[in-house]
């Protein structure tokens, strides 16, 4: 089925449209013929046709103004108070004002379909290592509790949610983030890569362009997906130690230098049970509903991510040489 044909002229507001996932989603929607509105605190000038709105979505009335007239709203905002998915200690209330409050306002003001970005980790540490979307949610982290609360608002209003696994890839005009990029930067800098314990826990990796395609499919088939959370995933896990070895070898190939070592270290005090368990998502339901599937193999995605970092000219720590 053709996402582009189904979406031509659809007005889509992407809240957080300058972020890592948001910028990729906005670009894909624009390429599919949607009329895209990129909303962010400092959106810059995107390299694709779009209406650009600079807004602090935490300000009263900002969300309602940002989504006015949209057919579909994508709240892709996320605040944790730090550089990772973990909500900073003591920062739950501040995070909730963005992660739940902005979504609540979008749902109330949209008068439109809402497609939320959830997380496969919402099931909590007690779920099976391979999930298919039928598992009950038992979130333990503040991040997952806030995801569940925001998602429930969306589903109750007739929207849908795409629960994302580990998303990776090169950033396009936005701050890059995630474990693959972090390890690639360290390897480019010649630093060893460290894995907690044996590193045999598996992660489901989906390239950012495949994630953008999933959101495009959800926008095109919003009515079909309404009222439910859908898993986005590859259906195959990659052990963390093997992933880091792949990153090290890929950086060596792109730089011509010897591969850095991958070594095991004791886990830090802030590690949680979710850090040590495998989590792989079966996306069969989403595939049946929309035709979407992950198409970029992890090795190709890692190569493209490393190539983009090397081409950017940084030294692995974010500095120009």
CSV table of C-alpha atoms in Angstrom, one decimal:
chain,number,residue,atom,x,y,z
A,1,UNK,CA,0.0,0.0,0.0
A,2,UNK,CA,1.2,3.5,-0.8
A,3,UNK,CA,1.7,5.8,2.2
A,4,UNK,CA,2.3,8.8,0.0
A,5,UNK,CA,-0.9,8.4,-2.0
A,6,UNK,CA,-3.0,8.0,1.2
A,7,UNK,CA,-1.4,11.1,2.8
A,8,UNK,CA,-1.3,13.8,0.1
A,9,UNK,CA,-2.4,17.2,1.5
A,10,UNK,CA,-2.9,15.9,5.1
A,11,UNK,CA,-2.1,18.6,7.6
A,12,UNK,CA,0.2,17.2,10.2
A,13,UNK,CA,1.6,19.1,13.3
A,14,UNK,CA,4.8,17.5,14.6
A,15,UNK,CA,5.4,18.7,18.2
A,16,UNK,CA,9.1,18.3,18.9
A,17,UNK,CA,9.7,18.3,15.1
A,18,UNK,CA,13.4,19.3,15.4
A,19,UNK,CA,14.4,16.4,17.6
A,20,UNK,CA,16.1,13.2,16.6
A,21,UNK,CA,13.0,11.2,15.8
A,22,UNK,CA,10.8,14.2,15.2
A,23,UNK,CA,13.0,15.7,12.4
A,24,UNK,CA,13.2,12.3,10.6
A,25,UNK,CA,9.4,11.9,10.9
A,26,UNK,CA,8.7,15.4,9.6
A,27,UNK,CA,11.0,14.9,6.7
A,28,UNK,CA,9.3,11.6,5.7
A,29,UNK,CA,5.8,13.1,6.0
A,30,UNK,CA,6.8,16.0,3.8
A,31,UNK,CA,8.2,13.6,1.2
A,32,UNK,CA,4.9,11.7,1.3
A,33,UNK,CA,3.0,14.9,0.4
A,34,UNK,CA,1.7,15.9,3.8
A,35,UNK,CA,1.5,19.6,4.8
A,36,UNK,CA,3.9,19.5,7.7
A,37,UNK,CA,4.1,22.0,10.6
A,38,UNK,CA,7.3,21.6,12.6
A,39,UNK,CA,6.8,22.9,16.1
A,40,UNK,CA,9.8,23.2,18.5
A,41,UNK,CA,11.4,25.7,20.9
A,42,UNK,CA,14.2,26.4,18.3
A,43,UNK,CA,13.2,24.6,15.1
A,44,UNK,CA,15.7,26.2,12.7
A,45,UNK,CA,15.1,25.8,9.0
A,46,UNK,CA,14.3,22.3,7.9
A,47,UNK,CA,15.7,21.0,4.6
A,48,UNK,CA,12.2,20.1,3.3
A,49,UNK,CA,8.9,22.1,2.7
A,50,UNK,CA,7.3,22.8,6.1
A,51,UNK,CA,5.6,25.5,8.1
A,52,UNK,CA,7.9,26.3,11.0
A,53,UNK,CA,6.5,27.4,14.4
A,54,UNK,CA,8.9,28.4,17.3
A,55,UNK,CA,7.1,27.8,20.6
A,56,UNK,CA,7.6,26.9,24.2
A,57,UNK,CA,5.0,24.2,24.5
A,58,UNK,CA,5.0,24.5,28.3
A,59,UNK,CA,3.6,28.0,28.0
A,60,UNK,CA,-0.2,28.4,28.5
A,61,UNK,CA,-2.1,28.2,25.2
A,62,UNK,CA,1.0,27.3,23.2
A,63,UNK,CA,-0.1,23.8,22.3
A,64,UNK,CA,-3.6,24.8,21.2
A,65,UNK,CA,-2.1,27.4,18.9
A,66,UNK,CA,0.5,24.9,17.6
A,67,UNK,CA,-2.1,22.3,16.6
A,68,UNK,CA,-4.8,24.5,15.3
A,69,UNK,CA,-6.1,23.3,11.9
A,70,UNK,CA,-4.1,20.1,11.9
A,71,UNK,CA,-5.7,16.9,10.7
A,72,UNK,CA,-3.2,14.8,12.6
A,73,UNK,CA,-1.0,15.7,15.6
A,74,UNK,CA,2.2,13.9,16.6
A,75,UNK,CA,3.4,14.8,20.1
A,76,UNK,CA,7.0,13.7,19.8
A,77,UNK,CA,8.2,15.8,22.8
A,78,UNK,CA,10.3,14.3,25.6
A,79,UNK,CA,11.9,15.8,28.6
A,80,UNK,CA,13.8,13.8,31.2
A,81,UNK,CA,16.1,16.5,32.6
A,82,UNK,CA,19.2,14.7,31.4
A,83,UNK,CA,20.8,13.2,28.3
A,84,UNK,CA,19.3,9.7,28.6
A,85,UNK,CA,15.8,8.2,28.8
A,86,UNK,CA,16.0,8.2,32.6
A,87,UNK,CA,14.0,11.0,34.3
A,88,UNK,CA,16.5,12.9,36.5
A,89,UNK,CA,16.2,12.3,40.2
A,90,UNK,CA,13.8,14.8,41.8
A,91,UNK,CA,12.7,15.9,38.3
A,92,UNK,CA,9.5,13.8,37.9
A,93,UNK,CA,7.1,16.8,38.2
A,94,UNK,CA,9.0,18.9,35.7
A,95,UNK,CA,9.2,16.0,33.3
A,96,UNK,CA,5.4,15.3,33.7
A,97,UNK,CA,4.6,18.9,32.8
A,98,UNK,CA,6.0,18.1,29.3
A,99,UNK,CA,5.7,14.4,28.9
A,100,UNK,CA,2.1,14.3,30.1
A,101,UNK,CA,0.9,17.9,30.2
A,102,UNK,CA,1.7,18.7,26.5
A,103,UNK,CA,0.1,15.5,25.4
A,104,UNK,CA,-3.0,16.2,27.4
A,105,UNK,CA,-3.3,19.7,25.9
A,106,UNK,CA,-2.7,18.3,22.4
A,107,UNK,CA,-5.5,15.7,22.9
A,108,UNK,CA,-7.9,18.4,24.2
A,109,UNK,CA,-7.1,21.0,21.6
A,110,UNK,CA,-6.5,18.9,18.5
A,111,UNK,CA,-10.0,17.9,17.3
A,112,UNK,CA,-7.9,15.6,15.2
A,113,UNK,CA,-6.2,12.2,15.2
A,114,UNK,CA,-3.2,12.0,17.6
A,115,UNK,CA,-0.3,9.6,17.0
A,116,UNK,CA,1.8,9.2,20.2
A,117,UNK,CA,5.4,7.9,20.5
A,118,UNK,CA,5.4,5.3,23.2
A,119,UNK,CA,8.1,2.8,24.3
A,120,UNK,CA,8.3,-0.9,24.3
A,121,UNK,CA,9.8,-0.7,27.8
A,122,UNK,CA,6.3,0.4,29.1
A,123,UNK,CA,5.6,-3.3,29.8
A,124,UNK,CA,8.1,-3.2,32.7
A,125,UNK,CA,10.8,-5.7,33.7
A,126,UNK,CA,8.4,-8.6,34.4
A,127,UNK,CA,7.3,-9.0,30.8
A,128,UNK,CA,8.6,-11.8,28.5
A,129,UNK,CA,11.8,-11.1,26.7
A,130,UNK,CA,9.9,-11.2,23.4
A,131,UNK,CA,6.6,-9.2,23.4
A,132,UNK,CA,3.8,-9.1,20.9
A,133,UNK,CA,1.6,-6.3,22.4
A,134,UNK,CA,-0.7,-8.5,24.4
A,135,UNK,CA,1.2,-8.2,27.6
A,136,UNK,CA,-0.1,-6.1,30.5
A,137,UNK,CA,1.8,-3.0,31.4
A,138,UNK,CA,3.6,-3.0,34.8
A,139,UNK,CA,6.0,0.0,34.5
A,140,UNK,CA,8.5,0.6,37.2
A,141,UNK,CA,10.6,3.6,36.0
A,142,UNK,CA,9.3,7.1,36.1
A,143,UNK,CA,9.9,7.4,32.4
A,144,UNK,CA,7.6,4.4,31.6
A,145,UNK,CA,5.0,5.5,34.1
A,146,UNK,CA,4.8,8.9,32.3
A,147,UNK,CA,4.7,7.2,28.9
A,148,UNK,CA,1.8,5.0,30.0
A,149,UNK,CA,-0.2,8.0,31.5
A,150,UNK,CA,0.3,10.1,28.3
A,151,UNK,CA,-0.5,7.1,26.1
A,152,UNK,CA,-3.8,6.4,27.9
A,153,UNK,CA,-4.9,10.0,27.3
A,154,UNK,CA,-4.3,9.5,23.6
A,155,UNK,CA,-6.0,6.1,23.3
A,156,UNK,CA,-9.0,7.2,25.3
A,157,UNK,CA,-9.5,10.1,22.9
A,158,UNK,CA,-9.4,7.7,19.9
A,159,UNK,CA,-5.8,8.2,18.9
A,160,UNK,CA,-3.1,5.6,18.6
A,161,UNK,CA,0.4,4.9,19.9
A,162,UNK,CA,3.5,3.5,18.3
A,163,UNK,CA,5.7,1.9,21.0
A,164,UNK,CA,9.3,2.3,19.9
A,165,UNK,CA,12.3,0.0,20.7
A,166,UNK,CA,15.9,1.2,20.5
A,167,UNK,CA,16.0,3.8,17.8
A,168,UNK,CA,19.3,4.7,16.2
A,169,UNK,CA,20.8,6.4,13.2
A,170,UNK,CA,22.5,9.7,12.1
A,171,UNK,CA,20.9,12.9,13.3
A,172,UNK,CA,19.7,15.3,10.6
A,173,UNK,CA,19.9,18.8,12.0
A,174,UNK,CA,19.1,17.7,15.6
A,175,UNK,CA,21.2,16.6,18.6
A,176,UNK,CA,22.0,12.9,18.1
A,177,UNK,CA,21.4,10.6,21.0
A,178,UNK,CA,21.2,6.9,21.9
A,179,UNK,CA,23.6,4.1,22.7
A,180,UNK,CA,24.8,3.4,19.1
A,181,UNK,CA,25.8,7.0,18.6
A,182,UNK,CA,27.4,7.3,22.0
A,183,UNK,CA,29.5,4.2,21.5
A,184,UNK,CA,30.4,5.3,17.9
A,185,UNK,CA,31.7,8.6,19.2
A,186,UNK,CA,33.8,6.9,21.8
A,187,UNK,CA,35.3,4.5,19.3
A,188,UNK,CA,36.0,7.4,16.9
A,189,UNK,CA,37.9,9.1,19.8
A,190,UNK,CA,39.9,5.9,20.3
A,191,UNK,CA,38.3,5.1,23.6
A,192,UNK,CA,37.4,1.5,24.6
A,193,UNK,CA,33.7,0.6,24.7
A,194,UNK,CA,32.3,-0.6,28.0
A,195,UNK,CA,29.5,-3.0,28.5
A,196,UNK,CA,27.8,-3.8,31.8
A,197,UNK,CA,28.5,-7.3,32.8
A,198,UNK,CA,28.5,-10.0,30.1
A,199,UNK,CA,26.4,-7.8,27.8
A,200,UNK,CA,24.3,-10.8,26.6
A,201,UNK,CA,21.0,-9.0,27.0
A,202,UNK,CA,19.4,-8.4,23.6
A,203,UNK,CA,18.1,-5.1,22.2
A,204,UNK,CA,15.7,-4.6,19.3
A,205,UNK,CA,17.3,-2.0,17.0
A,206,UNK,CA,15.3,0.0,14.5
A,207,UNK,CA,16.9,2.5,12.2
A,208,UNK,CA,15.5,6.0,12.5
A,209,UNK,CA,14.3,6.1,8.8
A,210,UNK,CA,12.3,2.9,9.4
A,211,UNK,CA,10.7,4.6,12.5
A,212,UNK,CA,9.8,7.6,10.4
A,213,UNK,CA,8.2,5.3,7.9
A,214,UNK,CA,6.2,3.7,10.7
A,215,UNK,CA,4.8,7.1,11.7
A,216,UNK,CA,4.0,7.9,8.1
A,217,UNK,CA,2.1,4.6,7.9
A,218,UNK,CA,0.2,5.5,11.2
A,219,UNK,CA,-0.7,8.9,9.8
A,220,UNK,CA,-2.0,7.4,6.6
A,221,UNK,CA,-4.0,4.8,8.4
A,222,UNK,CA,-4.9,6.7,11.6
A,223,UNK,CA,-8.5,5.5,11.5
A,224,UNK,CA,-7.4,1.8,11.2
A,225,UNK,CA,-5.0,2.1,14.2
A,226,UNK,CA,-7.2,4.2,16.4
A,227,UNK,CA,-7.6,3.3,20.1
A,228,UNK,CA,-4.7,1.0,20.4
A,229,UNK,CA,-0.9,0.8,21.0
A,230,UNK,CA,1.1,-0.9,18.3
A,231,UNK,CA,4.6,-2.3,18.6
A,232,UNK,CA,7.4,-1.1,16.3
A,233,UNK,CA,10.3,-3.4,16.1
A,234,UNK,CA,12.5,-5.7,14.0
A,235,UNK,CA,11.4,-8.9,15.7
A,236,UNK,CA,15.1,-9.8,16.2
A,237,UNK,CA,17.4,-9.0,19.1
A,238,UNK,CA,21.1,-8.1,19.0
A,239,UNK,CA,23.2,-8.8,22.2
A,240,UNK,CA,24.6,-5.6,23.5
A,241,UNK,CA,28.2,-7.0,23.5
A,242,UNK,CA,27.9,-8.0,19.9
A,243,UNK,CA,26.4,-4.6,19.0
A,244,UNK,CA,29.4,-2.8,20.6
A,245,UNK,CA,31.8,-5.1,18.7
A,246,UNK,CA,30.0,-4.2,15.5
A,247,UNK,CA,30.3,-0.5,16.3
A,248,UNK,CA,34.0,-0.9,17.0
A,249,UNK,CA,34.6,-2.8,13.8
A,250,UNK,CA,32.6,-0.4,11.7
A,251,UNK,CA,34.5,2.6,13.1
A,252,UNK,CA,37.8,0.9,12.3
A,253,UNK,CA,36.6,0.3,8.7
A,254,UNK,CA,35.6,3.9,8.2
A,255,UNK,CA,38.6,5.5,9.8
A,256,UNK,CA,41.4,3.0,8.9
A,257,UNK,CA,42.5,2.7,12.5
A,258,UNK,CA,42.6,-0.5,14.7
A,259,UNK,CA,39.3,-1.4,16.3
A,260,UNK,CA,39.0,-0.3,19.9
A,261,UNK,CA,38.5,-2.9,22.6
A,262,UNK,CA,35.1,-3.8,24.1
A,263,UNK,CA,35.4,-4.7,27.7
A,264,UNK,CA,33.0,-5.6,30.5
A,265,UNK,CA,32.7,-3.4,33.6
A,266,UNK,CA,30.5,-3.7,36.7
A,267,UNK,CA,27.1,-1.9,36.4
A,268,UNK,CA,26.7,1.5,38.0
A,269,UNK,CA,24.5,2.1,41.0
A,270,UNK,CA,21.7,3.7,38.9
A,271,UNK,CA,21.3,0.6,36.7
A,272,UNK,CA,17.8,-0.9,36.7
A,273,UNK,CA,16.4,-4.4,36.1
A,274,UNK,CA,15.4,-3.3,32.6
A,275,UNK,CA,19.1,-2.7,31.8
A,276,UNK,CA,19.9,-6.4,32.2
A,277,UNK,CA,17.0,-8.1,30.4
A,278,UNK,CA,16.4,-8.7,26.8
A,279,UNK,CA,13.5,-7.0,25.1
A,280,UNK,CA,12.5,-7.7,21.5
A,281,UNK,CA,9.2,-6.5,19.9
A,282,UNK,CA,7.1,-8.5,17.4
A,283,UNK,CA,5.6,-5.9,15.0
A,284,UNK,CA,3.3,-8.4,13.2
A,285,UNK,CA,0.1,-6.6,14.2
A,286,UNK,CA,1.4,-3.3,12.7
A,287,UNK,CA,2.6,-5.0,9.6
A,288,UNK,CA,-0.8,-6.6,9.0
A,289,UNK,CA,-2.6,-3.3,9.6
A,290,UNK,CA,-0.4,-1.0,7.5
A,291,UNK,CA,2.2,-3.1,5.6
A,292,UNK,CA,5.0,-1.5,7.6
A,293,UNK,CA,8.2,-3.5,8.5
A,294,UNK,CA,11.7,-2.6,9.4
A,295,UNK,CA,13.9,-2.8,6.3
A,296,UNK,CA,17.4,-1.5,7.3
A,297,UNK,CA,19.6,-4.3,8.8
A,298,UNK,CA,21.5,-3.3,12.0
A,299,UNK,CA,24.9,-3.6,10.2
A,300,UNK,CA,23.8,-1.2,7.5
A,301,UNK,CA,22.3,1.2,10.0
A,302,UNK,CA,25.4,1.3,12.1
A,303,UNK,CA,27.6,1.8,9.0
A,304,UNK,CA,25.5,4.8,8.0
A,305,UNK,CA,25.5,6.2,11.5
A,306,UNK,CA,29.3,6.0,11.8
A,307,UNK,CA,29.8,7.4,8.3
A,308,UNK,CA,27.8,10.4,9.2
A,309,UNK,CA,29.8,11.0,12.4
A,310,UNK,CA,33.1,10.6,10.6
A,311,UNK,CA,32.0,13.0,7.8
A,312,UNK,CA,30.9,15.6,10.4
A,313,UNK,CA,34.5,16.0,11.3
A,314,UNK,CA,34.1,15.7,15.1
A,315,UNK,CA,36.7,13.9,17.2
A,316,UNK,CA,34.3,11.6,18.9
A,317,UNK,CA,33.6,13.9,21.8
A,318,UNK,CA,31.6,16.4,19.8
A,319,UNK,CA,34.5,18.8,19.1
A,320,UNK,CA,35.8,19.9,15.8
A,321,UNK,CA,39.4,18.8,15.1
